[in-house]
CSV table of C-alpha atoms in Angstrom, one decimal:
chain,number,residue,atom,x,y,z
A,1,UNK,CA,121.4,103.4,95.8
A,2,UNK,CA,121.2,100.7,93.2
A,3,UNK,CA,117.7,99.2,92.2
A,4,UNK,CA,117.0,95.8,93.5
A,5,UNK,CA,116.3,93.5,90.5
A,6,UNK,CA,112.6,92.4,90.1
A,7,UNK,CA,112.2,89.0,91.1
A,8,UNK,CA,111.4,86.6,88.1
A,9,UNK,CA,111.0,83.2,87.4
A,10,UNK,CA,114.2,83.2,85.2
A,11,UNK,CA,116.3,84.8,88.2
A,12,UNK,CA,114.9,81.9,90.4
A,13,UNK,CA,115.7,79.3,87.7
A,14,UNK,CA,119.3,80.6,87.3
A,15,UNK,CA,120.0,80.6,91.1
A,16,UNK,CA,118.5,77.1,91.4
A,17,UNK,CA,120.4,75.7,88.5
A,18,UNK,CA,117.1,74.5,86.7
A,19,UNK,CA,114.9,75.5,83.7
A,20,UNK,CA,112.4,78.3,84.0
A,21,UNK,CA,109.6,75.7,83.3
A,22,UNK,CA,110.6,73.8,86.4
A,23,UNK,CA,110.4,76.8,88.6
A,24,UNK,CA,107.0,77.4,87.0
A,25,UNK,CA,105.7,73.7,87.9
A,26,UNK,CA,106.6,74.5,91.4
A,27,UNK,CA,104.9,77.7,91.6
A,28,UNK,CA,101.6,76.2,90.1
A,29,UNK,CA,101.6,72.9,92.1
A,30,UNK,CA,102.4,70.6,89.3
A,31,UNK,CA,103.7,67.3,90.5
A,32,UNK,CA,106.4,66.2,88.1
A,33,UNK,CA,109.6,67.9,90.1
A,34,UNK,CA,111.8,66.0,92.2
A,35,UNK,CA,111.7,66.6,95.8
A,36,UNK,CA,114.8,67.8,96.5
A,37,UNK,CA,114.5,70.2,93.5
A,38,UNK,CA,111.2,71.3,94.8
A,39,UNK,CA,112.6,72.1,98.2
A,40,UNK,CA,115.4,73.9,96.9
A,41,UNK,CA,112.9,76.2,94.4
A,42,UNK,CA,110.6,76.8,97.4
A,43,UNK,CA,113.4,78.2,99.7
A,44,UNK,CA,114.6,80.6,97.1
A,45,UNK,CA,111.0,81.7,96.2
A,46,UNK,CA,110.6,82.4,100.0
A,47,UNK,CA,113.9,84.0,100.3
A,48,UNK,CA,113.6,86.4,97.3
A,49,UNK,CA,110.0,87.3,98.0
A,50,UNK,CA,108.5,86.1,94.7
A,51,UNK,CA,105.0,87.2,94.3
A,52,UNK,CA,103.1,84.9,91.6
A,53,UNK,CA,101.7,86.8,88.8
A,54,UNK,CA,98.3,85.8,87.0
A,55,UNK,CA,97.0,86.5,83.7
A,56,UNK,CA,94.6,88.8,85.4
A,57,UNK,CA,97.3,91.0,86.9
A,58,UNK,CA,96.3,91.8,90.5
A,59,UNK,CA,92.6,90.8,90.2
A,60,UNK,CA,91.3,88.1,92.6
A,61,UNK,CA,90.0,85.0,91.1
A,62,UNK,CA,87.0,84.7,93.7
A,63,UNK,CA,88.1,81.7,95.6
A,64,UNK,CA,89.1,81.3,99.3
A,65,UNK,CA,90.2,78.2,101.0
A,66,UNK,CA,88.8,77.1,104.5
A,67,UNK,CA,90.8,74.5,106.1
A,68,UNK,CA,90.0,72.6,109.2
A,69,UNK,CA,91.9,69.9,111.2
A,70,UNK,CA,88.3,68.6,112.4
A,71,UNK,CA,84.8,69.5,111.7
A,72,UNK,CA,82.8,67.5,114.1
A,73,UNK,CA,81.2,70.2,116.1
A,74,UNK,CA,78.9,73.3,115.8
A,75,UNK,CA,82.0,75.2,116.7
A,76,UNK,CA,83.1,74.7,113.1
A,77,UNK,CA,79.9,75.5,111.6
A,78,UNK,CA,80.1,79.1,113.2
A,79,UNK,CA,83.5,79.6,111.6
A,80,UNK,CA,82.1,78.4,108.1
A,81,UNK,CA,79.3,81.2,108.4
A,82,UNK,CA,81.8,83.8,109.1
A,83,UNK,CA,84.0,83.1,106.3
A,84,UNK,CA,80.9,82.7,104.0
A,85,UNK,CA,79.7,86.2,105.3
A,86,UNK,CA,83.0,87.9,104.6
A,87,UNK,CA,83.7,86.1,101.1
A,88,UNK,CA,80.1,87.1,100.1
A,89,UNK,CA,81.0,90.8,100.5
A,90,UNK,CA,83.5,90.4,97.5
A,91,UNK,CA,81.5,87.7,95.4
A,92,UNK,CA,84.0,85.2,96.5
A,93,UNK,CA,83.3,81.4,96.8
A,94,UNK,CA,84.5,79.1,99.8
A,95,UNK,CA,86.2,75.8,99.4
A,96,UNK,CA,86.0,73.8,102.9
A,97,UNK,CA,88.6,70.9,103.5
A,98,UNK,CA,89.6,69.0,106.4
A,99,UNK,CA,93.0,67.6,107.2
A,100,UNK,CA,92.2,65.2,109.8
A,101,UNK,CA,95.5,66.2,111.4
A,102,UNK,CA,96.7,69.0,113.7
A,103,UNK,CA,100.2,69.0,111.8
A,104,UNK,CA,99.0,71.7,109.4
A,105,UNK,CA,98.7,71.7,105.9
A,106,UNK,CA,100.9,68.9,103.9
A,107,UNK,CA,102.8,69.5,100.6
A,108,UNK,CA,99.9,67.7,98.6
A,109,UNK,CA,97.3,70.2,100.0
A,110,UNK,CA,99.7,73.0,99.0
A,111,UNK,CA,100.1,72.1,95.5
A,112,UNK,CA,96.3,71.4,94.9
A,113,UNK,CA,95.6,74.9,96.1
A,114,UNK,CA,98.3,76.3,94.1
A,115,UNK,CA,97.0,74.5,91.0
A,116,UNK,CA,93.5,76.2,91.5
A,117,UNK,CA,95.0,79.7,92.2
A,118,UNK,CA,93.0,80.4,95.4
A,119,UNK,CA,92.8,84.2,96.7
A,120,UNK,CA,94.1,82.7,100.0
A,121,UNK,CA,93.6,80.3,102.6
A,122,UNK,CA,92.1,80.4,106.3
A,123,UNK,CA,93.8,77.6,108.4
A,124,UNK,CA,91.7,76.7,111.5
A,125,UNK,CA,93.4,75.2,114.6
A,126,UNK,CA,96.5,74.4,112.8
A,127,UNK,CA,100.1,74.0,113.8
A,128,UNK,CA,102.1,75.8,111.2
A,129,UNK,CA,105.8,75.0,111.1
A,130,UNK,CA,108.4,77.4,109.6
A,131,UNK,CA,108.6,74.8,106.5
A,132,UNK,CA,105.0,75.1,105.8
A,133,UNK,CA,105.0,78.7,106.0
A,134,UNK,CA,107.7,78.7,103.4
A,135,UNK,CA,105.6,76.1,101.1
A,136,UNK,CA,102.7,78.8,101.1
A,137,UNK,CA,104.9,81.8,100.8
A,138,UNK,CA,106.8,80.4,98.0
A,139,UNK,CA,103.6,79.9,95.9
A,140,UNK,CA,102.5,83.5,96.9
A,141,UNK,CA,99.4,82.0,98.8
A,142,UNK,CA,98.3,84.5,101.5
A,143,UNK,CA,97.0,82.5,104.8
A,144,UNK,CA,95.6,83.6,108.1
A,145,UNK,CA,95.5,81.0,111.2
A,146,UNK,CA,92.5,81.1,113.2
A,147,UNK,CA,92.7,79.9,116.7
A,148,UNK,CA,96.3,78.7,116.2
A,149,UNK,CA,97.2,75.3,117.9
A,150,UNK,CA,100.6,76.6,118.9
A,151,UNK,CA,102.7,79.8,118.5
A,152,UNK,CA,102.8,80.6,115.0
A,153,UNK,CA,106.3,81.6,113.3
A,154,UNK,CA,107.2,84.8,112.9
A,155,UNK,CA,105.3,86.7,110.0
A,156,UNK,CA,102.3,84.5,110.1
A,157,UNK,CA,99.0,86.4,110.6
A,158,UNK,CA,96.5,84.9,113.1
A,159,UNK,CA,93.1,85.6,114.7
A,160,UNK,CA,92.1,84.2,118.2
A,161,UNK,CA,90.0,85.4,121.0
A,162,UNK,CA,91.3,86.5,124.6
A,163,UNK,CA,91.2,82.9,125.9
A,164,UNK,CA,93.1,83.7,129.2
A,165,UNK,CA,90.6,86.6,130.1
A,166,UNK,CA,87.7,84.3,129.4
A,167,UNK,CA,89.0,81.4,131.8
A,168,UNK,CA,89.8,84.3,134.3
A,169,UNK,CA,86.2,85.7,134.0
A,170,UNK,CA,84.6,82.5,134.2
A,171,UNK,CA,86.3,81.2,137.4
A,172,UNK,CA,85.8,84.5,138.9
A,173,UNK,CA,82.0,84.2,138.4
A,174,UNK,CA,82.1,80.8,140.0
A,175,UNK,CA,84.1,82.2,143.1
A,176,UNK,CA,81.9,85.3,143.4
A,177,UNK,CA,79.0,82.8,143.8
A,178,UNK,CA,80.6,81.3,146.7
A,179,UNK,CA,82.2,78.1,145.1
A,180,UNK,CA,85.6,77.0,146.2
A,181,UNK,CA,86.2,73.7,144.7
A,182,UNK,CA,85.9,74.4,141.0
A,183,UNK,CA,86.8,71.8,138.5
A,184,UNK,CA,88.4,72.5,135.2
A,185,UNK,CA,88.1,70.4,131.9
A,186,UNK,CA,90.4,72.0,129.5
A,187,UNK,CA,91.0,70.9,125.7
A,188,UNK,CA,94.3,69.3,124.7
A,189,UNK,CA,97.0,70.2,127.0
A,190,UNK,CA,99.3,71.3,124.0
A,191,UNK,CA,96.9,73.5,122.3
A,192,UNK,CA,97.4,77.1,122.9
A,193,UNK,CA,93.9,78.2,123.4
A,194,UNK,CA,93.2,75.7,125.9
A,195,UNK,CA,96.5,76.3,127.7
A,196,UNK,CA,95.2,80.1,128.1
A,197,UNK,CA,91.9,79.1,129.4
A,198,UNK,CA,93.4,76.8,132.1
A,199,UNK,CA,95.8,79.6,132.9
A,200,UNK,CA,93.1,82.1,133.4
A,201,UNK,CA,91.3,79.6,135.9
A,202,UNK,CA,94.5,79.0,137.8
A,203,UNK,CA,95.0,83.0,138.0
A,204,UNK,CA,91.5,83.6,139.4
A,205,UNK,CA,91.9,80.9,142.0
A,206,UNK,CA,95.4,82.1,143.0
A,207,UNK,CA,94.3,85.7,143.2
A,208,UNK,CA,91.6,84.6,145.5
A,209,UNK,CA,93.9,83.0,147.7
A,210,UNK,CA,93.0,79.4,146.9
A,211,UNK,CA,95.6,76.8,146.2
A,212,UNK,CA,95.3,75.3,142.9
A,213,UNK,CA,94.4,71.7,143.2
A,214,UNK,CA,95.8,69.6,140.3
A,215,UNK,CA,93.2,66.7,140.9
A,216,UNK,CA,90.6,69.1,139.7
A,217,UNK,CA,91.9,69.7,136.5
A,218,UNK,CA,91.5,67.6,133.5
A,219,UNK,CA,92.4,67.8,129.7
A,220,UNK,CA,90.0,66.7,127.1
A,221,UNK,CA,89.2,67.3,123.3
A,222,UNK,CA,86.6,69.9,123.4
A,223,UNK,CA,83.8,67.4,122.5
A,224,UNK,CA,80.9,66.0,124.4
A,225,UNK,CA,82.4,62.6,125.3
A,226,UNK,CA,85.4,64.0,127.2
A,227,UNK,CA,83.1,66.4,129.3
A,228,UNK,CA,81.0,63.3,130.2
A,229,UNK,CA,83.9,61.1,130.9
A,230,UNK,CA,85.9,63.7,132.8
A,231,UNK,CA,82.9,65.1,134.5
A,232,UNK,CA,82.3,61.7,136.1
A,233,UNK,CA,86.0,61.5,137.0
A,234,UNK,CA,85.6,64.9,138.8
A,235,UNK,CA,82.3,64.0,140.5
A,236,UNK,CA,83.7,60.7,141.6
A,237,UNK,CA,86.5,62.5,143.8
A,238,UNK,CA,86.2,62.1,147.5
A,239,UNK,CA,85.7,65.7,147.7
A,240,UNK,CA,83.8,66.6,144.4
A,241,UNK,CA,83.8,70.0,142.9
A,242,UNK,CA,80.6,72.0,143.5
A,243,UNK,CA,81.2,73.8,140.0
A,244,UNK,CA,83.0,73.0,136.9
A,245,UNK,CA,84.2,75.2,134.1
A,246,UNK,CA,84.4,73.3,130.9
A,247,UNK,CA,86.8,74.2,128.1
A,248,UNK,CA,84.0,74.4,125.5
A,249,UNK,CA,80.2,74.6,125.4
A,250,UNK,CA,80.4,70.7,123.9
A,251,UNK,CA,82.4,69.7,127.0
A,252,UNK,CA,79.8,71.5,129.3
A,253,UNK,CA,77.0,69.5,127.7
A,254,UNK,CA,78.9,66.5,128.4
A,255,UNK,CA,79.2,67.7,132.1
A,256,UNK,CA,75.6,68.0,132.0
A,257,UNK,CA,75.2,64.4,131.0
A,258,UNK,CA,77.3,63.1,133.6
A,259,UNK,CA,75.4,65.1,136.2
A,260,UNK,CA,72.1,63.7,135.1
A,261,UNK,CA,73.4,60.2,135.2
A,262,UNK,CA,74.6,60.6,138.7
A,263,UNK,CA,71.2,62.2,139.8
A,264,UNK,CA,72.6,65.7,140.3
A,265,UNK,CA,70.8,68.8,139.3
A,266,UNK,CA,72.4,71.7,137.5
A,267,UNK,CA,72.6,74.4,139.1
A,268,UNK,CA,71.2,73.1,142.4
A,269,UNK,CA,73.9,70.5,143.0
A,270,UNK,CA,76.5,71.4,140.4
A,271,UNK,CA,77.0,74.8,138.6
A,272,UNK,CA,78.5,74.5,135.1
A,273,UNK,CA,80.1,77.3,132.8
A,274,UNK,CA,81.2,76.5,129.3
A,275,UNK,CA,83.3,78.4,126.5
A,276,UNK,CA,82.1,79.4,123.0
A,277,UNK,CA,78.4,80.6,123.3
A,278,UNK,CA,77.4,78.2,120.5
A,279,UNK,CA,73.6,78.7,119.5
A,280,UNK,CA,72.9,75.4,121.4
A,281,UNK,CA,74.0,77.1,124.7
A,282,UNK,CA,70.8,79.4,124.9
A,283,UNK,CA,68.5,76.4,124.0
A,284,UNK,CA,69.9,74.0,126.5
A,285,UNK,CA,68.3,73.1,129.6
A,286,UNK,CA,69.1,75.0,131.7
A,287,UNK,CA,70.4,77.5,129.4
A,288,UNK,CA,74.4,77.3,129.9
A,289,UNK,CA,76.6,80.1,131.5
A,290,UNK,CA,79.2,80.8,129.2
A,291,UNK,CA,82.1,82.6,127.9
A,292,UNK,CA,81.3,83.9,124.3
A,293,UNK,CA,84.0,84.0,121.8
A,294,UNK,CA,83.2,85.8,118.7
A,295,UNK,CA,83.5,82.7,116.3
A,296,UNK,CA,81.9,84.3,113.3
A,297,UNK,CA,83.4,87.6,113.6
A,298,UNK,CA,86.9,85.9,114.1
A,299,UNK,CA,86.5,83.9,110.7
A,300,UNK,CA,85.1,87.0,109.0
A,301,UNK,CA,88.2,89.0,110.0
A,302,UNK,CA,90.6,86.3,109.0
A,303,UNK,CA,88.9,86.1,105.6
A,304,UNK,CA,89.2,89.9,105.2
A,305,UNK,CA,92.8,89.7,106.2
A,306,UNK,CA,93.6,87.1,103.6
A,307,UNK,CA,92.0,89.3,100.9
A,308,UNK,CA,93.9,92.3,102.0
A,309,UNK,CA,97.2,90.4,102.2
A,310,UNK,CA,96.4,89.1,98.8
A,311,UNK,CA,95.7,92.6,97.2
A,312,UNK,CA,97.4,95.0,99.3
A,313,UNK,CA,100.7,93.5,100.7
A,314,UNK,CA,99.8,94.3,104.2
A,315,UNK,CA,102.2,93.1,106.8
A,316,UNK,CA,100.7,90.0,108.5
A,317,UNK,CA,99.3,90.6,112.1
A,318,UNK,CA,98.0,88.8,115.3
A,319,UNK,CA,94.8,89.8,116.4
A,320,UNK,CA,92.8,88.8,119.7
A,321,UNK,CA,89.0,89.6,119.7
A,322,UNK,CA,87.3,90.0,123.2
A,323,UNK,CA,85.5,87.4,125.0
A,324,UNK,CA,82.5,88.0,127.1
A,325,UNK,CA,80.9,86.0,130.0
A,326,UNK,CA,77.2,85.6,129.6
A,327,UNK,CA,75.5,84.6,132.8
A,328,UNK,CA,72.5,82.2,132.4
A,329,UNK,CA,70.9,79.5,134.4
A,330,UNK,CA,73.4,76.9,134.8
A,331,UNK,CA,75.2,78.5,137.7
A,332,UNK,CA,74.1,79.3,141.3
A,333,UNK,CA,75.5,79.7,144.8
A,334,UNK,CA,76.4,76.2,146.2
A,335,UNK,CA,73.8,74.4,148.3
A,336,UNK,CA,75.8,74.6,151.4
A,337,UNK,CA,76.6,78.5,151.0
A,338,UNK,CA,74.8,80.8,153.1
A,339,UNK,CA,72.4,83.3,151.1
A,340,UNK,CA,73.7,86.8,151.0
């Protein structure tokens, strides 16, 4: 069997019809290459599986990029802690950046991290297109998506949580307490983890023989404001819910606020369940019943996967870590339900 030729810059340059220095500029994130030429070179680098070589051979440079679409909540800080913990194990530093967009990393960002020769990137909550995957792969930048917004393209490694199971467990808990009108405030309707949590909620109701009432389902943004606003909307219904499952702890805190503003007591008048188990959940009043997703563990695993992909060439994989329901004091039997 003939030996497959080693993929070199010279080989890519010849096939692309450009000089070797032009290919090198694309690999190293240099800006002075025409857009059409850059795209042609990226496609060939990806097609041939080119691996960038550094002056240090296969040695890591000790740098991991952590990229958020937004960093406005304590949820993001839990992920930062997880990445820092895993990076510290190999004496690597962490660079944190915020895209302010769910569209995934743009070309400028890819070129910046290529220029500083990162060991890999952890992308949080991004929607990665096949083209963006190609841009990263063409520059031999290993990456893992944490809590991907949409379904990642084939070959993209990701780490998430069992969101559907978490939604199911939260809703079953409320059903077992005797609640029958249960409101649901999810995150964005087009986000994968949000849809899974709402689907788990629906499955629990349907399994219990309860018709899903679309007026009890709202979609927010996982932040306090949407929990408060949609909490008010649900509690203003002619037949308000006796319990609300919020798709995040921050939204649950917003529901707490809406209940207080309406003179309702949690859990006497309204039971509330969150999702995440942020440190604030334990110190809230009342302490919040919530679904724990292991945020720090998810981020640490993604970091180790990135470093493993960079050093060992392992196949990308998709991992979901288990969620757990933690029952605290924000849930109780509905006030009109007979005691058992």
